[in-house]
CSV table of C-alpha atoms in Angstrom, one decimal:
chain,number,residue,atom,x,y,z
T,32,MET,CA,140.3,71.0,214.1
T,33,ALA,CA,140.6,68.4,217.0
T,34,ARG,CA,136.9,68.9,217.7
T,35,VAL,CA,135.8,68.3,214.1
T,36,VAL,CA,137.9,65.1,214.1
T,37,ASN,CA,136.3,64.1,217.4
T,38,ILE,CA,132.8,64.6,216.0
T,39,LEU,CA,133.5,62.6,212.8
T,40,LYS,CA,134.7,59.8,214.9
T,41,THR,CA,131.5,60.0,217.0
T,42,VAL,CA,129.5,59.9,213.8
T,43,ARG,CA,131.5,56.9,212.8
T,44,ASN,CA,131.4,54.9,215.8
T,45,ASN,CA,127.5,55.5,216.0
T,46,TRP,CA,126.7,55.5,212.4
T,47,LYS,CA,123.2,53.8,212.8
T,48,LYS,CA,122.1,56.6,215.3
T,49,SER,CA,123.8,59.2,213.2
T,50,LEU,CA,121.5,57.8,210.0
T,51,VAL,CA,118.3,57.9,212.0
T,52,GLY,CA,119.1,61.5,213.2
T,53,ALA,CA,119.8,62.9,209.7
T,54,ALA,CA,116.7,61.4,208.4
T,55,ALA,CA,114.9,62.9,211.3
T,56,PHE,CA,116.5,66.3,210.9
T,57,SER,CA,115.8,66.1,207.0
T,58,TYR,CA,112.0,65.4,207.8
T,59,GLY,CA,111.9,68.2,210.0
T,60,VAL,CA,113.4,70.7,207.7
T,61,ASN,CA,111.2,69.4,204.8
T,62,TYR,CA,107.9,69.7,207.1
T,63,GLY,CA,109.0,73.3,208.0
T,64,ILE,CA,109.5,74.4,204.5
T,65,ASP,CA,106.2,73.1,203.5
T,66,ALA,CA,104.4,74.5,206.5
T,67,TYR,CA,105.9,77.8,205.7
T,68,GLU,CA,105.0,77.5,202.0
T,69,THR,CA,101.4,76.6,203.0
T,70,GLN,CA,101.1,79.5,205.4
T,71,LYS,CA,102.3,82.0,202.7
T,72,MET,CA,100.0,80.7,200.0
T,73,MET,CA,97.0,80.7,202.5
T,74,ARG,CA,97.8,84.5,203.4
T,75,GLU,CA,97.8,85.4,199.7
T,76,PHE,CA,94.3,83.6,199.1
T,77,CYS,CA,92.9,85.1,202.4
T,78,GLU,CA,94.0,88.8,201.3
T,79,GLU,CA,92.1,88.1,197.9
T,80,ALA,CA,89.2,86.7,199.8
T,81,VAL,CA,88.9,90.0,202.1
T,82,LYS,CA,88.7,92.2,198.9
T,83,TYR,CA,85.4,90.4,198.0
T,84,GLY,CA,84.3,90.7,201.7
T,85,ASP,CA,84.8,94.3,201.8
T,86,ILE,CA,82.6,94.9,198.5
T,87,PRO,CA,79.4,96.8,200.0
T,88,ILE,CA,76.1,95.3,199.1
T,89,ALA,CA,72.8,97.2,198.6
T,90,PRO,CA,70.7,98.0,201.7
T,91,LYS,CA,67.9,95.7,200.9
T,92,ALA,CA,70.0,92.9,199.4
T,93,GLN,CA,70.5,89.6,201.0
T,94,PRO,CA,74.3,88.4,201.6
T,95,THR,CA,75.2,85.3,199.8
T,96,HIS,CA,74.4,82.1,201.4
T,97,MET,CA,75.8,78.7,200.6
T,98,THR,CA,74.8,75.2,201.8
T,99,VAL,CA,77.7,72.8,202.5
T,100,ILE,CA,76.9,69.2,202.1
T,101,LEU,CA,79.9,67.7,204.0
T,102,ASN,CA,80.8,64.1,203.8
T,103,PRO,CA,82.6,63.5,207.2
T,104,VAL,CA,84.1,60.3,206.6
T,105,ALA,CA,85.7,61.4,203.3
T,106,LYS,CA,89.4,61.6,202.8
T,107,LYS,CA,89.8,58.9,205.7
T,108,ARG,CA,87.7,60.8,207.7
T,109,LYS,CA,89.9,64.0,207.3
T,110,ALA,CA,87.3,65.9,205.3
T,111,LYS,CA,85.8,67.9,208.1
T,112,LYS,CA,89.1,69.1,209.4
T,113,LEU,CA,90.6,70.0,206.0
T,114,PHE,CA,87.3,72.0,205.2
T,115,GLU,CA,87.3,73.9,208.6
T,116,LYS,CA,91.1,74.6,208.2
T,117,TYR,CA,91.3,75.6,204.6
T,118,CYS,CA,88.1,76.5,203.0
T,119,GLU,CA,85.8,77.9,205.7
T,120,PRO,CA,88.0,80.7,206.6
T,121,LEU,CA,88.0,82.0,202.9
T,122,LEU,CA,84.4,81.7,202.5
T,123,HIS,CA,83.7,83.8,205.8
T,124,LEU,CA,86.6,86.4,204.7
T,125,ALA,CA,84.7,86.8,201.5
T,126,GLY,CA,81.3,87.5,203.2
T,127,ILE,CA,79.7,84.3,202.3
T,128,ALA,CA,77.4,82.8,204.9
T,129,ILE,CA,77.4,79.0,205.1
T,130,THR,CA,74.9,76.3,206.4
T,131,ILE,CA,76.8,72.9,206.9
T,132,ILE,CA,75.0,69.7,206.7
T,133,GLN,CA,77.0,66.6,207.5
T,134,THR,CA,75.9,63.2,206.0
T,135,GLU,CA,75.6,60.3,208.4
T,136,SER,CA,74.9,57.6,205.9
T,137,GLU,CA,75.5,56.7,202.3
T,138,ASN,CA,73.3,58.4,199.6
T,139,GLN,CA,72.0,60.5,202.1
T,140,ALA,CA,73.1,63.6,200.3
T,141,ARG,CA,70.5,63.2,197.5
T,142,THR,CA,67.6,63.1,200.2
T,143,ILE,CA,69.1,66.2,201.9
T,144,VAL,CA,69.0,68.1,198.8
T,145,ALA,CA,65.9,66.9,197.4
T,146,ASN,CA,64.1,68.0,200.7
T,147,LEU,CA,66.1,71.3,200.8
T,148,ASN,CA,63.7,74.1,201.1
T,149,THR,CA,65.8,76.8,202.7
T,150,ARG,CA,67.1,80.0,201.2
T,151,THR,CA,70.5,79.2,199.5
T,152,ASP,CA,72.4,80.7,196.5
T,153,GLY,CA,74.3,77.5,195.7
T,154,ILE,CA,75.5,74.2,197.0
T,155,ILE,CA,79.0,73.3,198.0
T,156,VAL,CA,79.9,69.7,197.8
T,157,ALA,CA,82.6,68.9,200.5
T,158,GLY,CA,83.5,65.3,199.3
T,159,GLY,CA,84.5,63.3,196.5
T,160,ASP,CA,82.8,62.1,193.1
T,161,GLY,CA,80.3,59.9,194.9
T,162,THR,CA,78.9,62.7,197.2
T,163,LEU,CA,79.0,65.1,194.1
T,164,SER,CA,76.7,62.5,192.2
T,165,ASP,CA,74.4,62.3,195.2
T,166,VAL,CA,74.0,65.9,195.3
T,167,ILE,CA,73.2,66.1,191.4
T,168,THR,CA,70.9,63.4,191.8
T,169,GLY,CA,69.0,65.3,194.7
T,170,LEU,CA,68.8,68.3,192.5
T,171,MET,CA,67.7,66.6,189.4
T,172,ARG,CA,65.0,64.7,191.2
T,173,LYS,CA,63.9,67.8,193.0
T,174,TYR,CA,63.0,69.7,189.8
T,175,GLN,CA,62.1,66.7,187.6
T,176,ILE,CA,64.9,67.6,185.2
T,177,ASN,CA,63.7,70.8,184.7
T,178,VAL,CA,67.0,72.4,183.3
T,179,GLY,CA,65.9,76.1,184.0
T,180,TYR,CA,65.1,75.5,187.5
T,181,VAL,CA,68.2,73.3,188.1
T,182,ARG,CA,70.6,75.8,186.7
T,183,GLN,CA,69.5,78.4,189.2
T,184,CYS,CA,71.3,76.6,191.9
T,185,PRO,CA,75.1,76.5,191.0
T,186,VAL,CA,77.0,73.6,192.5
T,187,ALA,CA,80.5,73.7,193.8
T,188,VAL,CA,82.8,71.0,194.3
T,189,LEU,CA,85.7,70.7,197.1
T,190,PRO,CA,88.2,67.8,196.1
T,191,LEU,CA,87.7,66.1,199.7
T,192,GLY,CA,87.2,62.8,198.5
T,193,LEU,CA,89.6,59.8,197.8
T,194,THR,CA,88.5,60.0,194.3
T,195,ASN,CA,88.1,63.7,192.7
T,196,ARG,CA,88.0,62.7,189.0
T,197,VAL,CA,85.5,65.8,188.3
T,198,ALA,CA,87.4,68.2,190.4
T,199,ASP,CA,90.8,67.5,189.1
T,200,SER,CA,89.6,68.1,185.7
T,201,LEU,CA,87.7,71.2,186.3
T,202,PHE,CA,90.7,73.0,188.1
T,203,ASN,CA,93.3,71.0,185.8
T,204,ARG,CA,94.8,69.5,188.8
T,205,ASN,CA,98.0,67.3,188.3
T,206,ASN,CA,100.1,65.3,190.9
T,207,GLU,CA,102.3,68.2,191.5
T,208,THR,CA,99.4,70.4,192.8
T,209,SER,CA,99.4,70.3,196.6
T,210,GLU,CA,96.1,69.3,198.5
T,211,VAL,CA,96.0,72.4,200.1
T,212,ARG,CA,96.2,74.5,197.1
T,213,ALA,CA,93.6,72.4,195.3
T,214,LEU,CA,91.3,73.1,198.1
T,215,ALA,CA,92.0,76.9,198.1
T,216,GLU,CA,91.7,77.2,194.5
T,217,ALA,CA,88.4,75.4,194.5
T,218,THR,CA,87.1,77.5,197.4
T,219,MET,CA,88.2,80.7,195.6
T,220,ALA,CA,86.5,79.8,192.6
T,221,ILE,CA,83.0,80.2,194.6
T,222,VAL,CA,84.3,83.6,196.1
T,223,ARG,CA,85.0,84.7,192.4
T,224,GLY,CA,81.7,83.4,191.3
T,225,ASN,CA,82.7,82.2,187.8
T,226,THR,CA,80.5,79.5,186.6
T,227,THR,CA,80.1,76.9,183.6
T,228,LEU,CA,77.6,74.6,182.5
T,229,PHE,CA,78.1,70.9,182.8
T,230,ASP,CA,76.8,67.9,181.1
T,231,VAL,CA,74.8,65.4,183.3
T,232,ILE,CA,74.0,61.7,182.5
T,233,GLU,CA,70.8,60.1,183.6
T,234,VAL,CA,71.0,56.4,184.3
T,235,THR,CA,67.6,54.5,184.4
T,236,THR,CA,67.1,51.0,184.7
T,237,LEU,CA,65.4,49.2,181.8
T,238,GLU,CA,63.8,46.6,184.2
T,239,ASN,CA,61.2,48.9,186.2
T,240,ASN,CA,58.1,47.8,187.4
T,241,GLU,CA,55.2,49.3,189.2
T,242,GLU,CA,55.8,47.4,192.4
T,243,ASN,CA,59.5,48.1,192.7
T,244,SER,CA,60.1,51.4,190.8
T,245,ILE,CA,63.8,52.5,190.9
T,246,LYS,CA,64.4,56.3,190.5
T,247,PRO,CA,66.9,57.5,188.0
T,248,VAL,CA,70.4,58.2,189.2
T,249,TYR,CA,72.4,61.2,187.9
T,250,ALA,CA,76.2,61.8,187.4
T,251,VAL,CA,78.5,64.0,185.7
T,252,GLY,CA,81.8,61.9,185.8
T,253,ALA,CA,82.0,58.3,184.5
T,254,ILE,CA,80.6,54.9,184.4
T,255,GLU,CA,82.9,51.9,184.9
T,256,TRP,CA,82.2,48.2,184.6
T,257,GLY,CA,85.0,45.5,184.5
T,258,ALA,CA,88.0,43.8,186.0
T,259,TRP,CA,90.2,46.9,186.9
T,260,ARG,CA,87.2,48.7,188.9
T,261,ASP,CA,86.2,45.7,190.5
T,262,ALA,CA,89.6,44.9,191.8
T,263,LEU,CA,90.1,48.6,192.7
T,264,SER,CA,86.8,48.6,195.0
T,265,ARG,CA,88.7,46.1,197.2
T,266,VAL,CA,91.6,48.5,198.0
T,267,ASP,CA,90.4,48.9,201.5
T,268,LYS,CA,91.1,45.2,202.5
T,269,TYR,CA,94.7,45.8,202.2
T,270,TRP,CA,94.9,48.8,204.4
T,271,TYR,CA,97.9,47.3,206.2
T,272,TRP,CA,100.1,47.8,203.2
T,273,GLY,CA,99.8,51.5,203.8
T,274,SER,CA,100.5,53.5,200.6
T,275,LEU,CA,101.4,50.2,198.5
T,276,ARG,CA,97.8,49.0,199.0
T,277,LYS,CA,96.6,50.1,195.6
T,278,TYR,CA,99.5,48.2,194.0
T,279,VAL,CA,99.1,45.1,195.8
T,280,THR,CA,95.4,44.9,195.1
T,281,PHE,CA,96.1,44.3,191.4
T,282,ILE,CA,98.6,41.8,192.6
T,283,PHE,CA,96.2,39.8,194.7
T,284,ASN,CA,93.1,40.1,192.5
T,285,GLY,CA,94.9,39.3,189.1
T,286,HIS,CA,94.1,35.8,189.4
T,287,LYS,CA,91.0,35.6,190.8
T,288,ASN,CA,87.6,34.6,189.1
T,289,ASP,CA,85.2,36.5,191.4
T,290,ILE,CA,85.8,39.9,189.4
T,291,ASN,CA,84.3,40.6,186.2
T,292,TRP,CA,86.8,39.4,183.5
T,293,LYS,CA,83.9,39.1,180.9
T,294,CYS,CA,81.9,42.2,180.0
T,295,ASP,CA,79.7,40.6,177.4
T,296,GLY,CA,76.4,41.9,176.1
T,297,LEU,CA,74.5,44.3,173.7
T,298,ILE,CA,74.8,48.0,173.3
T,299,ARG,CA,72.4,50.2,171.5
T,300,TYR,CA,73.6,53.8,171.1
T,301,SER,CA,72.8,57.1,169.0
T,302,ASP,CA,75.4,59.5,167.7
T,303,PRO,CA,76.0,62.7,169.5
T,304,CYS,CA,73.9,65.7,168.8
T,305,ASP,CA,74.9,69.5,169.4
T,306,GLY,CA,71.3,70.4,169.7
T,307,CYS,CA,68.2,70.2,167.4
T,308,SER,CA,64.4,70.4,167.4
T,309,ARG,CA,64.1,66.9,168.8
T,310,CYS,CA,66.7,67.0,171.9
T,311,TYR,CA,66.5,70.5,172.8
T,312,GLN,CA,62.6,70.7,173.1
T,313,GLU,CA,62.8,70.5,176.9
T,314,GLN,CA,65.9,72.3,177.6
T,315,ASN,CA,64.7,75.4,175.6
T,316,SER,CA,61.7,76.1,178.1
T,317,SER,CA,64.5,77.3,180.8
T,318,VAL,CA,64.4,80.2,183.3
T,319,GLU,CA,65.5,83.7,183.0
T,320,THR,CA,68.6,84.4,185.4
T,321,SER,CA,68.9,88.1,185.2
T,322,SER,CA,66.0,88.8,187.5
T,323,ARG,CA,67.1,85.9,190.0
T,324,ARG,CA,66.3,86.5,193.7
T,325,TRP,CA,67.3,84.6,196.8
T,326,TRP,CA,64.1,82.5,197.0
T,327,HIS,CA,64.3,81.4,193.5
T,328,ALA,CA,66.8,78.9,194.1
T,329,PHE,CA,64.2,76.5,195.8
T,330,ILE,CA,61.0,78.2,194.6
T,331,PRO,CA,60.0,77.6,190.7
T,332,ARG,CA,59.1,80.6,188.9
T,333,GLN,CA,57.6,81.3,185.6
T,334,LYS,CA,59.6,79.8,182.7
T,335,THR,CA,61.1,82.2,180.1
T,336,ALA,CA,63.9,82.1,177.7
T,337,HIS,CA,67.2,81.2,179.1
T,338,SER,CA,69.9,83.7,178.5
T,339,ASP,CA,72.8,80.9,177.8
T,340,HIS,CA,70.9,80.0,174.5
T,341,LYS,CA,68.8,83.0,173.6
T,342,HIS,CA,71.0,83.4,170.3
T,343,MET,CA,70.3,79.9,169.2
T,344,ASP,CA,66.8,78.6,168.0
T,345,TYR,CA,67.1,74.8,168.0
T,346,SER,CA,63.5,74.4,166.9
T,347,LYS,CA,64.6,75.4,163.5
T,348,VAL,CA,67.6,72.8,163.6
T,349,ASP,CA,66.8,69.5,162.1
T,350,ASN,CA,68.8,66.4,162.6
T,351,GLU,CA,67.5,63.5,160.9
T,352,ASN,CA,70.2,61.0,162.8
T,353,CYS,CA,69.3,62.3,166.4
T,354,GLY,CA,67.6,59.7,168.5
T,355,VAL,CA,68.5,57.1,165.8
T,356,PHE,CA,70.0,53.9,167.5
T,357,LYS,CA,72.8,51.6,166.4
T,358,GLU,CA,73.4,48.2,167.9
T,359,ILE,CA,76.5,46.4,168.3
T,360,PRO,CA,77.4,43.3,170.6
T,361,ILE,CA,80.5,43.7,172.9
T,362,SER,CA,82.9,41.1,174.4
T,363,SER,CA,85.3,43.0,176.5
T,364,THR,CA,87.3,43.1,180.0
T,365,GLU,CA,86.0,46.6,180.5
T,366,LEU,CA,83.6,49.2,179.8
T,367,PHE,CA,84.2,52.8,180.4
T,368,ILE,CA,82.0,55.7,179.8
T,369,THR,CA,82.9,59.3,180.4
T,370,THR,CA,81.6,62.9,180.0
T,371,LYS,CA,83.1,65.7,178.6
T,372,ASN,CA,83.4,67.2,181.9
T,373,VAL,CA,86.3,64.7,183.1
T,374,ARG,CA,88.0,65.1,179.9
T,375,ARG,CA,88.5,68.8,180.2
T,376,LYS,CA,92.3,68.6,181.1
T,377,ASN,CA,92.9,66.1,177.9
T,378,GLU,CA,91.6,68.9,175.6
T,379,ASP,CA,89.1,66.5,174.3
T,380,THR,CA,86.6,68.6,172.2
T,381,ASP,CA,84.4,65.5,171.1
T,382,ASN,CA,80.8,66.1,172.1
T,383,GLY,CA,78.6,63.6,173.8
T,384,VAL,CA,79.8,60.6,176.0
T,385,LYS,CA,82.9,58.5,175.2
T,386,LEU,CA,82.5,54.9,175.4
T,387,GLU,CA,85.7,52.7,175.5
T,388,LEU,CA,86.0,49.1,175.4
T,389,GLY,CA,89.0,47.1,176.8
T,390,PRO,CA,90.6,44.0,175.2
T,391,PRO,CA,88.4,40.8,175.0
T,392,SER,CA,90.9,39.1,177.3
T,393,VAL,CA,94.2,39.9,179.3
T,394,ASN,CA,96.9,38.1,181.0
T,395,TYR,CA,97.9,38.4,184.5
T,396,THR,CA,101.0,40.4,183.7
T,397,ASP,CA,99.2,43.0,181.5
T,398,PHE,CA,96.3,43.1,184.3
T,399,VAL,CA,98.8,44.1,186.8
T,400,THR,CA,100.8,46.5,184.6
T,401,GLU,CA,97.7,48.3,183.5
T,402,GLY,CA,96.4,48.5,187.1
T,403,TRP,CA,99.6,50.3,188.2
T,404,ARG,CA,99.5,52.6,185.1
T,405,ARG,CA,96.1,53.8,186.2
T,406,ILE,CA,97.3,54.5,189.7
T,407,SER,CA,99.5,57.2,188.4
T,408,GLY,CA,96.7,58.5,186.1
T,409,LYS,CA,97.7,57.0,183.1
T,410,LYS,CA,95.6,54.7,180.8
T,411,GLN,CA,96.5,52.4,177.9
T,412,LEU,CA,94.7,52.9,174.6
T,413,PRO,CA,91.3,51.0,174.5
T,414,GLU,CA,90.5,48.4,171.8
T,415,LYS,CA,87.6,50.5,170.6
T,416,VAL,CA,86.3,54.1,171.1
T,417,PHE,CA,83.2,55.9,169.9
T,418,ASN,CA,81.1,58.9,170.9
T,419,ALA,CA,77.5,58.6,171.7
T,420,LYS,CA,74.4,60.9,173.0
T,421,ASP,CA,72.2,58.2,174.6
T,422,ILE,CA,73.4,54.3,175.3
T,423,GLU,CA,71.2,51.2,176.2
T,424,LEU,CA,73.4,48.6,177.9
T,425,HIS,CA,72.1,45.1,178.0
T,426,PRO,CA,74.6,42.7,179.6
T,427,ASP,CA,74.8,39.0,179.2
T,428,LYS,CA,73.9,36.8,182.0
T,429,ASP,CA,77.0,35.0,183.6
T,430,ASP,CA,76.6,31.6,185.0
T,431,SER,CA,79.6,31.8,187.0
T,432,PHE,CA,78.2,34.9,188.9
T,433,ASP,CA,75.2,35.5,191.1
T,434,ASP,CA,73.5,38.3,189.6
T,435,LYS,CA,73.5,40.2,192.5
T,436,SER,CA,77.2,40.1,192.9
T,437,ARG,CA,77.8,41.8,189.5
T,438,MET,CA,78.4,45.4,190.0
T,439,PHE,CA,79.0,48.6,187.7
T,440,TYR,CA,80.1,52.0,189.2
T,441,ILE,CA,78.6,55.4,188.7
T,442,ASP,CA,80.9,58.2,189.7
T,443,ASN,CA,82.6,55.6,192.0
T,444,GLU,CA,79.3,54.5,193.8
T,445,GLU,CA,78.5,50.8,193.5
T,446,PHE,CA,75.2,49.5,192.0
T,447,GLU,CA,73.9,46.3,191.0
T,448,LEU,CA,74.5,45.7,187.2
T,449,ARG,CA,71.3,45.2,185.2
T,450,PRO,CA,70.1,46.7,181.7
T,451,VAL,CA,70.2,50.4,181.9
T,452,LYS,CA,69.5,53.5,179.8
T,453,ILE,CA,72.3,56.0,179.8
T,454,ARG,CA,70.8,59.6,178.7
T,455,LEU,CA,72.9,62.5,177.9
T,456,LEU,CA,71.7,65.9,179.3
T,457,LEU,CA,73.6,68.8,177.7
T,458,ARG,CA,74.5,71.6,179.8
T,459,SER,CA,72.1,70.9,182.6
T,460,ILE,CA,73.8,72.1,185.5
T,461,LYS,CA,75.7,75.2,186.5
T,462,MET,CA,79.0,74.7,188.3
T,463,PHE,CA,81.7,76.9,189.8
T,464,CYS,CA,85.0,76.9,187.9
T,465,PRO,CA,88.2,78.7,187.6
T,466,GLN,CA,88.3,82.2,185.8
T,467,ASN,CA,89.6,80.7,182.6
T,468,GLY,CA,86.9,78.2,182.6
T,469,SER,CA,84.3,78.1,179.9
């Protein structure tokens, strides 16, 4: 009893050191528990991957080969380490051969994919939404939007970026899902081989000329223009705030005039179409996948009817409103366009792209409040919402801005704001998904 009393007296007399020691001990216990749970989880995934690796293949068949496009600077330069620790072992255990190609500069991924002519059964994107958009752009440019050829090369995405909107929606990831589990589940989707068709949006400038031709950019997530996205693009300036940097970004930028508070202009859009003789003429001339061989991923074959739509003859479907444009003026603090791909976990069954317009004006308090709300994955209901298939955006000139300093964002990649046409390409690319995906 005397010993216990002496210990309590020592703790009381050295309460500061005791608090620090208790905090360190608590952190150590939690770290050990997390490490044990992670190891246990990875063991289960490895045991499942081995079962796929033990499946024999035909004597003349080639083993599955995937090309990994790795963005080493993603995830604060942690992407490579995380991939090698949690993703690569599962692929090897499953008997999947991989070739890793690291990007060395911005937008290099689209060039790598467009020039890729080696054997591959699919592409794995080890990065965020921006890297995924680059890979999709490279594929679409390579095959000149020939849906049949593009679908032959399925794409997988591993959530290794700071922004993983597509992967989070695809795998129904929430804030409670650990980073390691998210990576393991995305990797196992590749091993299991289940795929689904994703919509793609094509963004083409309306100011093209022969001397300065700009190629289209393709995306599968979202297009953003406005005050909140402009502010969020500056988050790296406040790195010294650590985990609070996103919050202080909205505080320090809520009163500045060098972000886009005015998203004014004209929008022309057409209503969504599930498929008709007009919009499916090109997509119906696809490629048969049942006789697929390894060299077909990057070598075009003779076109035949695609099995995904063989039961539907869109040439007999007539939609008089398909391609008919409506015109509306806009005056807003934000324009937000999302595909159905990133609305999956919200169980949004609406077709086409969803166009959301924010309020015409917003005060400082509401701006900061809405910004903080978005950090936690929530968003206030916009002022106007409508669905569309194709959109033409004609922004007004703003005398308070240099035109080259006005930006909009395609899958979190920054582009100079200019009149653009946004075209929806339904079910144009094949992506690996969970077993319950569709």
